[in-house]
XYZ file of C-alpha atoms in Angstrom:
456
model
C 79.049 -3.701 -54.266
C 75.862 -2.174 -52.737
C 75.315 1.341 -53.389
C 75.842 4.163 -51.258
C 72.029 5.368 -51.128
C 71.302 2.173 -49.552
C 73.567 2.876 -47.062
C 72.778 4.738 -43.782
C 73.117 8.305 -44.372
C 73.987 9.401 -40.955
C 77.464 9.250 -40.856
C 77.457 9.307 -37.271
C 75.307 6.245 -37.394
C 77.449 4.242 -40.260
C 80.287 4.575 -38.255
C 78.427 3.606 -34.661
C 76.562 0.408 -35.942
C 77.840 -2.942 -36.254
C 76.908 -4.760 -39.370
C 77.147 -8.530 -40.267
C 79.943 -8.079 -42.915
C 81.629 -5.052 -43.455
C 82.860 -4.108 -46.859
C 85.550 -2.126 -48.575
C 85.194 0.312 -51.325
C 86.181 -2.238 -53.706
C 83.202 -4.185 -52.690
C 85.042 -7.325 -51.129
C 84.620 -7.754 -47.497
C 87.314 -5.875 -45.522
C 90.273 -8.150 -43.458
C 91.017 -7.380 -39.731
C 87.683 -7.224 -38.296
C 85.946 -10.485 -37.563
C 82.190 -10.701 -38.589
C 79.651 -8.470 -36.227
C 82.710 -6.336 -35.276
C 82.278 -2.415 -34.783
C 83.354 -0.226 -37.899
C 85.220 2.563 -37.098
C 88.466 2.458 -34.449
C 87.355 5.958 -32.576
C 88.150 3.972 -29.276
C 90.264 0.873 -27.990
C 87.451 -1.397 -27.365
C 85.095 -0.637 -30.340
C 82.851 1.773 -32.078
C 83.196 5.408 -31.688
C 81.508 7.825 -30.020
C 78.939 10.112 -31.575
C 81.068 13.237 -30.514
C 84.690 12.038 -32.015
C 82.934 10.941 -35.741
C 81.940 14.732 -35.764
C 85.125 15.846 -34.660
C 86.678 13.590 -37.358
C 84.494 15.098 -40.116
C 85.104 18.729 -38.690
C 88.791 17.912 -38.699
C 88.745 16.645 -42.443
C 87.032 19.519 -44.040
C 89.368 22.081 -42.139
C 92.463 20.315 -42.544
C 91.509 19.777 -46.439
C 90.945 23.629 -46.771
C 94.128 24.139 -45.280
C 96.338 21.695 -48.106
C 96.589 24.088 -51.036
C 96.989 28.077 -49.688
C 100.410 27.749 -48.843
C 100.972 27.463 -53.020
C 98.044 29.339 -54.416
C 98.809 32.466 -52.122
C 101.983 32.563 -53.278
C 101.244 32.411 -56.889
C 99.186 35.512 -56.380
C 102.023 37.253 -55.112
C 104.852 35.707 -56.565
C 106.130 38.834 -58.074
C 106.310 40.784 -55.257
C 107.725 38.006 -53.209
C 110.385 37.881 -55.805
C 111.012 41.708 -55.737
C 110.799 41.784 -52.020
C 113.446 39.146 -51.626
C 115.509 39.768 -54.261
C 115.230 36.452 -55.633
C 116.756 35.552 -59.160
C 114.612 34.412 -62.069
C 116.007 30.820 -61.426
C 114.838 30.390 -58.098
C 111.454 32.000 -58.494
C 111.234 29.937 -61.440
C 112.362 26.687 -58.973
C 109.681 27.596 -56.127
C 106.884 25.901 -58.935
C 108.419 22.639 -58.370
C 108.892 22.874 -54.415
C 105.540 21.711 -53.607
C 105.545 18.172 -55.510
C 109.410 17.857 -54.307
C 108.254 18.382 -50.576
C 105.444 16.008 -50.947
C 107.219 13.262 -52.837
C 110.202 13.686 -50.171
C 107.967 13.951 -46.833
C 104.997 12.027 -48.005
C 106.713 8.900 -47.460
C 107.321 9.266 -43.861
C 103.822 9.762 -43.140
C 102.922 5.502 -42.644
C 105.619 5.334 -40.388
C 104.505 8.049 -38.108
C 100.938 7.086 -38.013
C 102.008 3.735 -36.854
C 103.888 5.289 -33.928
C 101.766 8.115 -33.058
C 98.198 7.426 -34.835
C 97.110 9.135 -37.974
C 95.033 11.810 -36.040
C 98.330 12.873 -34.349
C 100.107 13.135 -37.281
C 97.455 15.182 -39.402
C 97.336 17.423 -35.912
C 101.177 18.022 -36.253
C 100.750 18.537 -40.119
C 98.296 21.183 -39.267
C 100.672 22.706 -36.341
C 103.591 22.701 -39.044
C 101.424 24.125 -41.570
C 100.483 27.041 -39.278
C 104.044 27.601 -38.371
C 105.364 27.645 -41.761
C 103.078 30.143 -42.857
C 103.265 32.344 -40.141
C 107.234 32.702 -39.959
C 108.404 32.378 -43.908
C 107.225 36.080 -44.696
C 109.118 37.078 -41.819
C 112.521 35.374 -41.367
C 114.273 37.508 -43.867
C 116.154 36.294 -46.933
C 115.336 33.851 -49.732
C 116.907 30.742 -47.993
C 114.642 31.540 -44.889
C 111.886 31.911 -47.143
C 112.206 28.580 -48.584
C 112.663 26.928 -45.337
C 109.371 28.081 -43.699
C 107.784 26.647 -46.900
C 109.530 23.717 -46.781
C 107.885 23.147 -43.080
C 104.375 24.328 -44.431
C 104.903 21.970 -47.291
C 106.173 19.311 -44.889
C 102.579 19.602 -42.969
C 100.848 19.310 -46.196
C 102.662 16.338 -47.626
C 102.295 14.299 -44.412
C 98.416 15.186 -44.157
C 97.949 14.711 -48.068
C 98.958 11.014 -47.468
C 96.690 10.260 -44.246
C 93.328 11.929 -45.127
C 92.483 8.189 -47.374
C 93.697 6.159 -44.418
C 91.456 8.346 -41.725
C 88.987 8.243 -44.173
C 89.134 4.398 -44.570
C 89.431 3.726 -41.295
C 86.600 5.962 -39.918
C 84.088 5.596 -42.526
C 85.075 2.359 -43.932
C 81.721 1.981 -46.372
C 81.388 5.390 -47.032
C 84.680 6.098 -49.028
C 83.413 7.747 -51.987
C 80.814 10.481 -50.017
C 83.557 11.105 -47.489
C 86.568 11.556 -50.332
C 84.219 13.836 -52.212
C 83.686 16.126 -49.007
C 87.179 16.890 -48.241
C 88.196 17.104 -51.956
C 85.448 19.410 -52.011
C 87.050 21.258 -49.380
C 90.449 21.107 -50.909
C 88.917 22.645 -53.921
C 87.565 25.180 -51.811
C 90.614 25.863 -50.255
C 92.898 26.203 -53.461
C 89.847 28.605 -55.477
C 89.385 31.217 -52.431
C 93.069 31.386 -51.565
C 94.209 32.289 -55.191
C 90.854 34.610 -55.296
C 91.571 36.218 -51.773
C 95.235 36.692 -51.181
C 95.923 39.848 -53.256
C 92.005 41.775 -51.743
C 93.361 40.424 -48.378
C 96.868 42.037 -48.935
C 95.173 45.226 -49.679
C 93.204 45.553 -46.730
C 96.285 44.605 -44.658
C 98.290 47.462 -45.739
C 99.827 46.379 -49.200
C 102.972 44.628 -48.065
C 102.837 40.804 -49.099
C 104.126 39.576 -45.599
C 100.909 39.931 -44.006
C 99.158 38.772 -47.127
C 101.062 35.659 -46.967
C 100.981 35.379 -43.193
C 97.147 35.687 -42.911
C 96.471 31.738 -43.610
C 98.407 30.978 -40.596
C 94.994 31.414 -38.806
C 93.289 29.251 -41.224
C 95.790 26.458 -40.122
C 95.491 27.211 -36.766
C 91.727 26.809 -36.680
C 92.539 23.180 -38.353
C 94.415 22.091 -35.558
C 91.965 22.254 -32.625
C 89.716 19.385 -33.884
C 92.287 16.892 -33.637
C 93.279 17.585 -30.400
C 90.652 15.456 -28.543
C 90.790 12.588 -31.197
C 94.908 12.010 -30.546
C 94.789 9.501 -28.067
C 91.300 7.939 -28.903
C 92.825 7.739 -32.404
C 96.104 6.110 -31.228
C 94.435 3.512 -28.796
C 92.064 2.608 -31.936
C 94.872 2.318 -34.331
C 96.689 -0.100 -31.734
C 93.892 -2.095 -31.224
C 92.949 -2.622 -35.106
C 96.432 -3.457 -35.755
C 96.428 -6.231 -32.989
C 93.131 -7.314 -34.273
C 94.241 -7.424 -37.934
C 97.682 -9.347 -36.508
C 95.498 -12.100 -35.408
C 95.219 -14.995 -37.599
C 91.488 -15.840 -38.499
C 90.561 -19.693 -37.523
C 91.722 -21.976 -40.452
C 93.485 -18.752 -42.315
C 96.781 -18.954 -43.621
C 98.270 -15.653 -42.106
C 98.063 -12.445 -44.788
C 101.792 -12.085 -46.726
C 103.314 -8.869 -46.283
C 102.568 -6.039 -48.748
C 105.221 -5.418 -50.742
C 103.725 -2.261 -52.362
C 106.355 -1.833 -54.888
C 105.700 -5.437 -56.466
C 101.594 -4.493 -56.862
C 101.014 -3.359 -60.685
C 97.640 -1.651 -59.125
C 100.335 0.449 -56.890
C 102.523 0.994 -59.521
C 99.556 2.056 -61.890
C 97.924 4.142 -59.660
C 101.129 6.277 -58.722
C 101.882 6.560 -62.475
C 98.248 8.112 -62.723
C 98.459 10.322 -59.493
C 101.791 11.794 -60.965
C 100.462 12.270 -64.833
C 97.209 13.851 -63.279
C 99.260 16.035 -60.723
C 101.494 17.125 -63.604
C 98.537 18.198 -65.498
C 97.117 20.260 -62.220
C 100.640 22.091 -62.031
C 100.967 23.019 -65.826
C 97.346 24.565 -65.763
C 98.043 26.473 -62.450
C 101.532 27.677 -63.668
C 100.822 28.655 -67.118
C 97.094 28.362 -68.165
C 96.599 32.455 -67.713
C 99.556 33.543 -69.209
C 98.432 31.100 -72.212
C 95.235 32.928 -72.459
C 96.925 36.480 -72.065
C 99.773 35.629 -75.266
C 96.741 34.846 -76.888
C 95.087 38.442 -76.458
C 92.748 37.691 -73.281
C 93.112 40.811 -70.690
C 94.809 39.906 -67.583
C 91.890 40.333 -65.420
C 89.957 38.419 -67.684
C 92.643 35.381 -67.797
C 92.812 35.155 -64.186
C 88.914 34.987 -63.991
C 89.357 31.937 -66.590
C 92.063 30.170 -64.180
C 89.547 30.784 -61.367
C 86.954 28.893 -63.666
C 88.792 26.318 -64.260
C 89.857 25.886 -61.026
C 86.345 26.208 -59.053
C 85.285 23.200 -61.486
C 86.762 20.796 -58.737
C 84.466 22.199 -55.817
C 81.052 20.293 -57.238
C 82.648 17.523 -59.146
C 84.949 16.892 -56.400
C 82.456 15.539 -54.178
C 80.031 13.940 -57.259
C 83.164 12.133 -58.868
C 84.210 9.567 -55.736
C 80.170 8.840 -55.231
C 79.694 7.861 -58.340
C 83.316 5.914 -58.509
C 82.442 3.858 -55.746
C 79.336 2.808 -57.395
C 81.470 1.365 -60.346
C 83.319 -2.159 -60.124
C 85.700 -0.330 -62.590
C 86.731 3.414 -62.375
C 88.166 3.434 -65.806
C 85.077 4.921 -67.968
C 85.721 8.091 -65.788
C 89.434 7.857 -66.178
C 88.481 8.056 -69.948
C 85.907 10.804 -69.677
C 88.165 12.831 -67.980
C 90.853 12.390 -70.566
C 88.727 13.416 -73.364
C 87.709 16.424 -71.972
C 91.063 17.327 -71.111
C 92.092 16.609 -74.648
C 89.562 18.626 -76.026
C 90.365 21.361 -73.833
C 94.218 21.529 -75.255
C 92.922 20.920 -79.048
C 90.850 24.162 -78.278
C 93.992 25.917 -76.639
C 96.020 25.195 -79.491
C 93.332 26.133 -82.551
C 91.391 28.651 -80.960
C 92.747 30.165 -77.300
C 90.594 33.233 -77.237
C 87.914 32.426 -79.064
C 86.749 29.814 -76.858
C 88.606 30.769 -73.906
C 85.580 29.971 -71.736
C 84.771 26.226 -72.747
C 88.488 25.229 -72.663
C 88.681 26.662 -69.026
C 85.387 24.768 -68.216
C 87.011 21.621 -69.867
C 90.366 21.306 -68.268
C 88.513 21.951 -65.197
C 86.611 19.086 -65.596
C 89.918 17.226 -66.575
C 91.704 18.153 -63.484
C 89.070 16.208 -61.320
C 91.113 13.273 -62.350
C 92.548 14.353 -58.578
C 89.734 13.375 -56.273
C 88.994 10.315 -58.606
C 92.956 9.191 -57.691
C 92.030 9.848 -53.747
C 89.100 7.885 -53.947
C 90.977 5.004 -55.775
C 93.436 4.935 -53.002
C 90.718 4.280 -50.528
C 89.408 1.385 -52.883
C 92.610 -0.117 -53.953
C 93.674 -1.324 -50.793
C 91.386 -3.319 -47.921
C 92.576 -2.256 -44.878
C 93.886 0.580 -43.103
C 97.602 -0.518 -42.846
C 97.264 -0.962 -46.857
C 95.675 2.083 -47.177
C 98.403 3.937 -45.810
C 101.150 2.398 -47.693
C 99.112 2.322 -50.745
C 98.928 6.352 -50.192
C 102.254 7.033 -49.471
C 103.762 5.225 -52.292
C 101.093 6.717 -54.895
C 101.380 10.224 -54.079
C 105.220 9.963 -53.206
C 106.198 8.474 -56.567
C 103.489 10.316 -58.172
C 104.646 14.112 -57.168
C 108.382 12.727 -58.146
C 106.855 12.081 -61.638
C 104.922 15.768 -61.365
C 108.112 18.331 -60.770
C 109.707 18.245 -64.103
C 106.358 19.102 -65.995
C 105.952 22.396 -64.876
C 109.566 23.391 -66.220
C 109.533 21.524 -69.382
C 106.786 23.697 -70.280
C 108.627 26.374 -69.799
C 111.634 25.448 -71.193
C 109.638 24.369 -74.365
C 107.816 27.834 -74.750
C 110.909 29.976 -74.520
C 113.157 27.747 -77.171
C 110.098 27.335 -79.470
C 108.798 31.096 -78.944
C 104.951 30.000 -78.691
C 102.826 27.555 -76.832
C 102.366 25.317 -79.602
C 105.136 22.242 -78.658
C 104.089 22.667 -75.032
C 100.564 22.318 -75.500
C 100.853 19.402 -77.627
C 103.043 18.026 -74.918
C 100.219 18.744 -72.323
C 97.737 16.740 -74.721
C 100.482 13.625 -75.488
C 100.726 13.157 -71.419
C 97.183 12.833 -71.356
C 97.027 9.695 -73.475
C 99.509 7.419 -71.071
C 97.305 9.362 -67.977
C 94.080 7.442 -69.783
C 95.710 4.282 -70.146
C 97.576 4.062 -66.753
C 94.030 5.048 -64.944
C 91.912 2.711 -66.578
C 94.641 -0.137 -65.417
C 94.187 1.105 -61.705
C 90.783 1.361 -61.980
C 90.507 -2.501 -62.222
C 88.270 -3.977 -59.369
C 91.437 -5.660 -57.338
C 93.344 -4.458 -53.884
C 96.921 -4.757 -53.266
C 96.618 -6.981 -50.655
C 95.371 -9.358 -53.314
C 97.979 -8.856 -55.529
C 100.469 -9.883 -52.651
C 98.338 -12.850 -51.679
C 98.583 -14.115 -55.277
C 102.537 -13.062 -55.437
C 102.863 -15.400 -52.281
C 101.022 -18.059 -53.742
C 103.174 -18.129 -57.099
C 106.334 -18.315 -54.969
């Protein structure tokens, strides 16, 4: 695979120019396009216009900024929300598992919706759902209304989560690493900013938790705008791509149906996604409390958590670019896993004494998320393949991640300390490294489908 530096650096030119044999992230020629056919699917007849490519870039960045504030803003005001709505402790605790549950339940719908309406239209609708959910949930009244509003916002996040790799693969097939890094970095910024700014914004808006949560709807509303002009062009382009992909090449056997659940690579990637999500939700939900119980002040514990989350901002851009240059992403998985193990060992042995080092190490380890997204784009050749793999890996992965934060809380209460929960976190890092190494092998789910068909 040619390194990204040897390719055109202008995203517009990259998407508009044609090449004799475009390649996927895995280094193999992409299927579904004839040689010399324009890259990109912004218009029905060929290459997208420059304005459309720029709008896609803006839309990707703005959408990524909105994929976590619904969660982290609530975490910052959870105590106030619980008191204001009269939530029981058990219901408030279940709120930590609602996001992955919604991501799993609604994410599976994304490929079907994208086939019918086009990925830009579904992402646009997702941003609108986030806007409506964030605006309604503080004001509809009662715990049930709050949960419904949250579910609406999380539904929009779920379908957008799944379709971001699809949009990147379709519009930037030879810049998967760079564009995945860009939106992963924007996602990390949105996560950190919402966590840090929600309380100050709440104070500035009068101290009520309702406007402090609702204010993030404004950012989501802005993210709707760049997708509106792309909806019609994107749908037409995807129809054309699907039509080209359905046409058999001269002398070539028809492509086998992609049965994603029979792919070992898909399962490895799904489990890797689930275990890294488990680690991330445990970190977001419990790390500050671990530091506080070790004698660190509440303010410093919050800053330490912010440091952990902020590590994803630069690394989320760097790691995908490095990953696309390697034929096997397993070594990156191992490095991130070793950082996680070192961070957990530090939390166990000297949580307060080396707090800053452990926060940095765990922040590096949590960058398995942008790596997983990059591998989604690299383990499938075609847009439909990426859509299926993304939906399967993320939905299955988020289902796997649901019990983690709850189990940590139960172990903490029953054991009376953090030793057993930290041991669990470290133990989960080992299978994460194994399945991540397997998912990083240089192969695609389409190849595995062809091999399975040949074996039959």
